[in-house]
Short mmCIF file of C-alpha atoms and ligand atoms in Angstrom, two decimals:
data_model
loop_
_atom_site.label_atom_id
_atom_site.label_comp_id
_atom_site.label_asym_id
_atom_site.label_seq_id
_atom_site.Cartn_x
_atom_site.Cartn_y
_atom_site.Cartn_z
CA MET A 181 -9.68 -24.96 3.60
CA LYS A 182 -12.46 -27.15 4.99
CA GLN A 183 -15.44 -27.85 2.72
CA ARG A 184 -18.76 -26.42 3.79
CA ILE A 185 -21.91 -28.21 4.86
CA PHE A 186 -25.33 -26.67 5.33
CA SER A 187 -28.53 -27.98 6.80
CA GLY A 188 -31.76 -26.68 8.28
CA VAL A 189 -34.74 -27.73 10.35
CA GLN A 190 -38.17 -26.08 10.32
CA PRO A 191 -39.42 -24.67 13.62
CA SER A 192 -42.87 -26.04 12.83
CA GLY A 193 -43.01 -27.86 16.17
CA THR A 194 -40.43 -29.42 18.46
CA PRO A 195 -38.00 -31.74 16.62
CA THR A 196 -38.76 -35.44 16.97
CA ILE A 197 -36.37 -38.33 17.37
CA GLY A 198 -37.00 -38.76 13.62
CA ASN A 199 -35.40 -35.37 12.95
CA TYR A 200 -32.67 -36.21 15.44
CA ILE A 201 -31.81 -39.60 13.99
CA GLY A 202 -32.35 -38.65 10.34
CA ALA A 203 -30.38 -35.42 10.41
CA MET A 204 -29.58 -33.54 13.61
CA LYS A 205 -27.44 -36.22 15.25
CA GLY A 206 -25.22 -36.09 12.17
CA PHE A 207 -24.90 -32.29 12.46
CA VAL A 208 -22.87 -32.74 15.61
CA ASP A 209 -20.58 -35.42 14.19
CA LEU A 210 -19.91 -33.45 11.01
CA GLN A 211 -18.92 -30.13 12.56
CA ASP A 212 -15.31 -31.21 13.14
CA LYS A 213 -14.72 -32.33 9.59
CA TYR A 214 -16.45 -29.49 7.78
CA GLU A 215 -17.16 -25.80 8.12
CA ALA A 216 -20.73 -26.30 9.26
CA ILE A 217 -23.68 -23.93 8.93
CA TYR A 218 -26.98 -24.82 10.62
CA CYS A 219 -30.10 -22.81 10.10
CA VAL A 220 -33.48 -22.51 11.82
CA VAL A 221 -35.56 -22.24 8.65
CA ASN A 222 -38.49 -20.19 9.94
CA GLN A 223 -39.39 -18.86 6.48
CA HIS A 224 -39.97 -22.44 5.35
CA ALA A 225 -42.33 -23.02 8.26
CA ILE A 226 -44.77 -20.31 7.12
CA THR A 227 -45.56 -22.15 3.88
CA VAL A 228 -48.34 -23.72 5.98
CA PRO A 229 -50.32 -21.78 8.61
CA GLN A 230 -48.48 -21.18 11.89
CA ASN A 231 -49.55 -19.59 15.14
CA PRO A 232 -47.23 -16.52 15.26
CA LYS A 233 -46.55 -16.76 18.99
CA GLU A 234 -45.75 -20.47 18.75
CA LEU A 235 -43.55 -19.91 15.71
CA LYS A 236 -41.51 -17.32 17.57
CA HIS A 237 -41.13 -19.62 20.55
CA ASN A 238 -40.29 -22.65 18.40
CA THR A 239 -37.65 -20.66 16.52
CA LYS A 240 -35.83 -19.76 19.73
CA SER A 241 -36.37 -23.26 21.08
CA LEU A 242 -34.85 -24.90 18.01
CA ALA A 243 -31.76 -22.69 18.17
CA ALA A 244 -31.40 -23.73 21.82
CA LEU A 245 -31.84 -27.40 20.89
CA TYR A 246 -29.11 -27.18 18.25
CA ILE A 247 -26.67 -26.07 20.93
CA ALA A 248 -28.05 -28.39 23.61
CA MET A 249 -27.57 -31.33 21.23
CA GLY A 250 -23.90 -30.53 20.86
CA ILE A 251 -23.51 -28.05 18.02
CA ASP A 252 -20.71 -25.81 19.17
CA PRO A 253 -21.21 -22.14 18.21
CA ASP A 254 -17.43 -21.67 18.32
CA LYS A 255 -17.06 -24.22 15.52
CA SER A 256 -20.30 -23.92 13.57
CA ILE A 257 -22.54 -21.09 12.45
CA ILE A 258 -26.04 -21.25 13.97
CA PHE A 259 -28.54 -18.70 12.67
CA VAL A 260 -32.18 -17.96 11.94
CA GLN A 261 -33.11 -17.83 8.25
CA SER A 262 -35.14 -14.58 8.41
CA ASP A 263 -32.10 -12.78 9.87
CA VAL A 264 -30.37 -13.20 6.50
CA PRO A 265 -32.37 -11.41 3.76
CA ALA A 266 -30.35 -13.06 0.97
CA HIS A 267 -32.42 -16.24 1.41
CA ALA A 268 -35.69 -14.64 0.32
CA GLN A 269 -33.89 -12.64 -2.36
CA ALA A 270 -32.13 -15.68 -3.83
CA ALA A 271 -35.38 -17.66 -3.75
CA TRP A 272 -36.85 -15.22 -6.28
CA LEU A 273 -33.93 -15.61 -8.67
CA ILE A 274 -34.16 -19.37 -8.28
CA GLN A 275 -37.93 -19.54 -8.81
CA CYS A 276 -37.44 -17.78 -12.10
CA ASN A 277 -35.18 -20.66 -13.16
CA LEU A 278 -37.33 -23.57 -11.99
CA GLY A 279 -40.35 -24.97 -13.80
CA ILE A 280 -43.81 -25.27 -12.26
CA GLY A 281 -43.81 -28.90 -13.44
CA GLU A 282 -40.66 -29.64 -11.46
CA LEU A 283 -42.13 -28.09 -8.33
CA GLU A 284 -45.46 -29.90 -8.72
CA ARG A 285 -43.64 -33.23 -8.85
CA MET A 286 -42.14 -32.81 -5.35
CA THR A 287 -43.65 -35.41 -3.04
CA GLN A 288 -43.32 -33.19 0.04
CA TYR A 289 -45.46 -30.61 -1.78
CA LYS A 290 -48.02 -33.23 -2.78
CA ASP A 291 -48.21 -34.68 0.75
CA LYS A 292 -48.53 -31.31 2.44
CA ALA A 293 -50.93 -29.90 -0.17
CA ALA A 294 -53.23 -32.89 0.38
CA LYS A 295 -53.54 -31.90 4.05
CA GLN A 296 -54.34 -28.20 3.42
CA GLU A 297 -57.73 -26.68 2.76
CA SER A 298 -56.13 -23.86 0.82
CA ILE A 299 -52.65 -24.25 -0.61
CA SER A 300 -50.30 -21.27 -0.46
CA ALA A 301 -48.12 -20.38 -3.45
CA GLY A 302 -45.20 -20.59 -1.02
CA LEU A 303 -45.84 -24.28 -0.43
CA LEU A 304 -45.27 -24.89 -4.14
CA THR A 305 -42.20 -22.65 -4.42
CA TYR A 306 -40.74 -23.90 -1.10
CA PRO A 307 -37.95 -25.87 -2.86
CA ALA A 308 -36.66 -22.63 -4.43
CA LEU A 309 -36.09 -21.26 -0.94
CA MET A 310 -34.37 -24.49 0.04
CA VAL A 311 -32.15 -24.48 -3.07
CA GLY A 312 -31.16 -20.93 -2.08
CA ASP A 313 -30.32 -21.98 1.48
CA ILE A 314 -27.82 -24.47 0.13
CA VAL A 315 -26.25 -22.63 -2.81
CA LEU A 316 -25.81 -19.34 -0.95
CA TYR A 317 -23.15 -21.01 1.21
CA ASP A 318 -21.42 -22.97 -1.58
CA ALA A 319 -22.24 -26.07 0.47
CA ALA A 320 -20.59 -29.23 -0.81
CA TYR A 321 -22.65 -31.51 1.44
CA VAL A 322 -26.12 -31.41 2.99
CA PRO A 323 -26.92 -33.82 5.86
CA VAL A 324 -30.64 -34.68 5.65
CA GLY A 325 -33.11 -37.52 6.02
CA ASP A 326 -34.37 -39.52 3.09
CA ASP A 327 -37.49 -37.36 2.62
CA GLN A 328 -35.32 -34.46 1.42
CA LYS A 329 -33.57 -36.46 -1.31
CA GLN A 330 -35.83 -35.10 -4.02
CA HIS A 331 -35.10 -31.52 -2.95
CA ILE A 332 -31.37 -32.21 -3.03
CA GLU A 333 -31.70 -33.65 -6.53
CA LEU A 334 -33.61 -30.54 -7.59
CA THR A 335 -30.82 -28.39 -6.14
CA ARG A 336 -28.27 -30.33 -8.17
CA ASP A 337 -30.33 -29.90 -11.35
CA PHE A 338 -30.73 -26.20 -10.63
CA VAL A 339 -26.99 -25.69 -10.16
CA ASP A 340 -26.23 -27.37 -13.49
CA ARG A 341 -28.86 -25.21 -15.17
CA PHE A 342 -27.70 -21.97 -13.56
CA ASN A 343 -24.04 -22.59 -14.33
CA TYR A 344 -24.93 -23.50 -17.92
CA ARG A 345 -27.23 -20.49 -18.46
CA PHE A 346 -25.20 -17.83 -16.72
CA GLY A 347 -21.72 -19.17 -15.99
CA GLN A 348 -20.16 -18.53 -19.40
CA GLY A 349 -18.10 -21.66 -19.00
CA LYS A 350 -17.49 -21.21 -15.26
CA ASP A 351 -19.10 -22.96 -12.29
CA LEU A 352 -20.74 -20.05 -10.50
CA LEU A 353 -22.46 -22.26 -7.93
CA VAL A 354 -21.33 -25.41 -6.12
CA LYS A 355 -23.23 -28.64 -6.81
CA PRO A 356 -24.04 -30.21 -3.43
CA GLU A 357 -24.42 -33.82 -2.36
CA GLY A 358 -26.75 -35.20 0.29
CA ILE A 359 -25.38 -37.07 3.33
CA TYR A 360 -27.81 -39.68 4.68
CA PRO A 361 -27.52 -41.70 7.90
CA LYS A 362 -26.94 -45.45 7.91
CA ASN A 363 -29.92 -46.27 10.14
CA GLY A 364 -33.10 -44.27 10.47
CA THR A 365 -32.94 -42.29 7.28
CA ARG A 366 -36.76 -42.42 7.43
CA VAL A 367 -38.10 -42.95 10.94
CA MET A 368 -41.76 -43.93 10.81
CA SER A 369 -44.74 -43.02 13.02
CA LEU A 370 -45.02 -45.09 16.21
CA GLN A 371 -48.73 -45.52 15.49
CA ASP A 372 -48.64 -46.16 11.75
CA PRO A 373 -45.44 -47.56 10.24
CA THR A 374 -46.58 -46.64 6.72
CA ARG A 375 -46.28 -42.94 7.59
CA LYS A 376 -43.20 -40.86 8.32
CA MET A 377 -42.74 -39.65 11.90
CA SER A 378 -43.52 -35.93 11.78
CA LYS A 379 -43.29 -33.11 14.34
CA SER A 380 -46.51 -31.60 12.98
CA ASP A 381 -48.57 -34.82 13.26
CA ASP A 382 -51.92 -34.22 15.03
CA ASN A 383 -51.53 -37.54 16.84
CA VAL A 384 -48.90 -36.79 19.50
CA ARG A 385 -48.53 -40.50 20.27
CA SER A 386 -47.09 -41.01 16.79
CA PHE A 387 -43.84 -39.22 17.59
CA ILE A 388 -41.36 -38.65 20.40
CA SER A 389 -40.34 -35.04 20.72
CA LEU A 390 -36.86 -34.18 21.98
CA LEU A 391 -38.58 -32.29 24.81
CA ASP A 392 -41.00 -35.03 25.90
CA PRO A 393 -40.65 -35.83 29.61
CA PRO A 394 -39.30 -39.33 30.43
CA LYS A 395 -42.73 -40.63 31.49
CA THR A 396 -44.27 -39.59 28.18
CA ILE A 397 -41.44 -41.21 26.22
CA ILE A 398 -41.87 -44.49 28.08
CA LYS A 399 -45.63 -44.42 27.54
CA LYS A 400 -45.32 -43.64 23.83
CA ILE A 401 -42.80 -46.43 23.21
CA LYS A 402 -44.80 -48.96 25.20
CA SER A 403 -47.92 -48.10 23.21
CA ALA A 404 -46.12 -48.14 19.85
CA VAL A 405 -47.84 -50.53 17.46
CA THR A 406 -46.09 -53.84 16.72
CA ASP A 407 -47.56 -57.03 15.23
CA SER A 408 -48.80 -60.46 16.26
CA ILE A 409 -45.65 -62.32 15.16
CA GLY A 410 -44.02 -61.68 18.56
CA GLU A 411 -40.38 -61.96 17.45
CA VAL A 412 -37.90 -59.07 17.32
CA HIS A 413 -36.89 -59.42 13.72
CA TYR A 414 -35.90 -56.99 10.95
CA ASP A 415 -38.26 -57.34 8.00
CA VAL A 416 -39.53 -54.06 6.57
CA GLU A 417 -42.26 -55.82 4.57
CA LYS A 418 -43.71 -58.20 7.14
CA GLN A 419 -42.74 -56.47 10.40
CA SER A 420 -42.55 -52.81 9.46
CA ALA A 421 -43.39 -51.45 12.94
CA VAL A 422 -40.83 -53.61 14.75
CA SER A 423 -38.24 -52.88 12.04
CA ASN A 424 -38.81 -49.16 12.63
CA LEU A 425 -38.21 -49.59 16.37
CA LEU A 426 -35.09 -51.58 15.55
CA GLU A 427 -33.76 -48.76 13.38
CA ILE A 428 -34.34 -46.27 16.19
CA TYR A 429 -32.62 -48.61 18.64
CA ALA A 430 -29.65 -49.18 16.32
CA SER A 431 -29.18 -45.49 15.67
CA LEU A 432 -29.42 -44.37 19.30
CA SER A 433 -27.20 -47.18 20.60
CA GLN A 434 -24.81 -47.11 17.62
CA ARG A 435 -25.13 -50.86 17.43
CA SER A 436 -25.89 -53.05 14.45
CA ILE A 437 -29.46 -54.21 13.90
CA ASP A 438 -28.22 -57.82 13.80
CA SER A 439 -26.71 -57.65 17.27
CA ILE A 440 -29.93 -56.20 18.71
CA VAL A 441 -32.06 -58.87 17.03
CA GLU A 442 -29.79 -61.50 18.49
CA GLU A 443 -30.02 -60.05 22.00
CA TYR A 444 -33.83 -60.19 22.09
CA GLN A 445 -34.30 -63.56 20.41
CA GLY A 446 -37.19 -65.52 21.89
CA GLN A 447 -38.16 -62.72 24.30
CA GLY A 448 -41.23 -61.12 22.68
CA TYR A 449 -41.52 -57.34 22.57
CA GLY A 450 -41.72 -56.37 26.27
CA ALA A 451 -38.03 -56.29 27.20
CA PHE A 452 -37.10 -54.83 23.82
CA LYS A 453 -39.53 -51.93 24.24
CA ASN A 454 -38.48 -51.31 27.85
CA ASP A 455 -34.83 -51.08 26.86
CA LEU A 456 -35.60 -48.87 23.87
CA ALA A 457 -37.59 -46.53 26.12
CA GLU A 458 -34.68 -46.37 28.56
CA LEU A 459 -32.20 -45.73 25.75
CA THR A 460 -34.36 -42.92 24.36
CA VAL A 461 -34.73 -41.28 27.77
CA GLU A 462 -30.96 -41.53 28.30
CA THR A 463 -30.38 -39.90 24.92
CA VAL A 464 -32.68 -36.93 25.41
CA ALA A 465 -32.17 -36.27 29.17
CA PRO A 466 -28.80 -34.47 28.87
CA ILE A 467 -30.06 -32.52 25.86
CA GLN A 468 -33.09 -31.38 27.86
CA GLU A 469 -30.95 -30.35 30.79
CA ARG A 470 -28.72 -28.14 28.65
CA TYR A 471 -31.78 -26.85 26.78
CA GLU A 472 -33.47 -25.60 29.96
CA LYS A 473 -30.35 -23.66 30.94
CA LEU A 474 -30.03 -22.06 27.50
CA MET A 475 -33.69 -21.02 27.40
CA ALA A 476 -33.37 -19.43 30.85
CA GLY A 477 -30.03 -17.69 30.18
CA ASN A 478 -28.94 -14.73 28.02
CA ASP A 479 -26.36 -16.34 25.71
CA LEU A 480 -28.71 -17.62 23.04
CA GLN A 481 -29.54 -14.24 21.49
CA ASP A 482 -25.85 -13.36 21.18
CA ILE A 483 -25.10 -16.69 19.53
CA VAL A 484 -27.77 -16.32 16.83
CA THR A 485 -26.90 -12.65 16.27
CA ASP A 486 -23.27 -13.59 15.75
CA GLY A 487 -24.34 -16.49 13.51
CA ALA A 488 -26.47 -14.16 11.38
CA THR A 489 -23.57 -11.71 10.94
CA LYS A 490 -21.30 -14.48 9.68
CA ALA A 491 -24.04 -16.03 7.51
CA ASN A 492 -24.96 -12.63 6.03
CA LYS A 493 -21.42 -12.05 4.90
CA ILE A 494 -21.18 -15.34 3.01
CA ALA A 495 -24.72 -15.29 1.62
CA SER A 496 -24.69 -11.70 0.38
CA GLU A 497 -21.53 -12.37 -1.63
CA THR A 498 -23.09 -15.35 -3.38
CA LEU A 499 -26.29 -13.41 -3.99
CA ALA A 500 -24.31 -10.60 -5.62
CA ARG A 501 -22.58 -13.19 -7.83
CA MET A 502 -25.94 -14.62 -8.90
CA GLU A 503 -27.50 -11.22 -9.57
CA SER A 504 -24.54 -10.01 -11.52
CA ALA A 505 -24.50 -13.17 -13.66
CA MET A 506 -28.20 -12.70 -14.39
CA GLY A 507 -27.69 -9.08 -15.37
CA ILE A 508 -29.94 -7.54 -12.77
CA HIS A 509 -27.36 -5.80 -10.63
P1 TYM B 850 -37.78 -30.83 8.39
O1 TYM B 850 -37.86 -29.70 9.34
O2 TYM B 850 -39.05 -31.47 7.97
O3 TYM B 850 -36.85 -31.96 8.99
C1 TYM B 850 -35.54 -31.67 9.44
C2 TYM B 850 -34.61 -32.81 9.08
O4 TYM B 850 -35.10 -34.03 9.66
C3 TYM B 850 -35.24 -35.02 8.65
N1 TYM B 850 -36.44 -35.81 8.98
C4 TYM B 850 -36.42 -37.11 9.18
N2 TYM B 850 -35.44 -38.02 9.14
C5 TYM B 850 -35.75 -39.31 9.41
N3 TYM B 850 -37.02 -39.71 9.72
C6 TYM B 850 -38.04 -38.83 9.77
N4 TYM B 850 -39.27 -39.23 10.09
C7 TYM B 850 -37.77 -37.46 9.50
N5 TYM B 850 -38.53 -36.34 9.46
C8 TYM B 850 -37.71 -35.35 9.12
C9 TYM B 850 -35.43 -34.26 7.34
O5 TYM B 850 -35.04 -35.06 6.25
C10 TYM B 850 -34.54 -33.07 7.57
O6 TYM B 850 -33.21 -33.39 7.23
N6 TYM B 850 -36.94 -28.88 3.85
C11 TYM B 850 -36.34 -29.25 5.11
C12 TYM B 850 -35.68 -28.09 5.83
C13 TYM B 850 -34.71 -27.33 5.00
C14 TYM B 850 -33.40 -27.73 4.66
C15 TYM B 850 -32.87 -26.66 3.90
C16 TYM B 850 -32.66 -28.89 4.88
C17 TYM B 850 -34.91 -26.09 4.48
N7 TYM B 850 -33.81 -25.70 3.82
C18 TYM B 850 -31.56 -26.72 3.36
C19 TYM B 850 -31.35 -28.94 4.34
C20 TYM B 850 -30.84 -27.87 3.60
C21 TYM B 850 -37.41 -29.84 6.01
O7 TYM B 850 -38.58 -29.72 5.76
O8 TYM B 850 -36.92 -30.40 7.13
#
């Protein structure tokens, strides 16, 4: 039997090329080797305020993007988190086995809390929901970007704790491992290379969304910050902005950073940026074409309904196992 992988993306905006490079591109490659389960994690998105209409649209849109990108619903399960009640139910069991101190140490919590006027309890307990997403499917691997490493570590700690407390010598839950990409595990903002590229950034010039029209992509890449050194060179300390563009280039072209550096030697940034813009447009154009068709057609609803049925079956069995071990069912 194939091992399982699980991953999710929040519909808190349209995915960026950061999400694509850091995680989603890998989803497609991994679906042949593993039994893959990909989730639109809409319950995670509401840990910060969302416009309900936009959230609903973004949820559908993300499911369409998964398929448009190349996730094949005949091979992989694609579903929406709120269609599977076991996620919220498991999150409660998990919260009761995590410490507030552990949750307060999560950097994603600290970063997001710093941006909120009032912090929801859900923002703090968010990792419990994420731990549940993963353990409910006995996932052996979780393809994610670098910013989720801490959450994966927490999941691993939780599994050890749960098995120790309730397993009576047996491993009730599977301990997962993260899978991280070679290049672009942390794609940075095009306007500030000290900050992560984020789909919810107020400055739309800081990210490229998978649904940006070609003209916008070209404009955003041309106006990406660089430096006054004027040489395409990979040096994260001294040339962080150019190094970030190089990582994007390497990931989208599947070439090595060294070969790209060599190609643009002595040419300044103009040609490099033009080619990167072209490469990005070429990457997203076919995705956008398939996306438009899916959004206009009737197949999408059937695909996520079918995905939820399959996901429900797996998740409810694990939930029952957890509840029974804890003596509450
Ligand atoms: P989210 O929605 O913020 O991001 C989705 C995926 O994209 C990766 N990512 C990036 N990779 C490289 N550079 C960036 N700038 C960048 N920004 C985001 C993220 O690492 C992620 O893999 N908590 C998760 C969603 C989640 C999840 C899960 C993931 C909920 N439950 C279970 C895996 C398994 C999140 O906020 O992703």
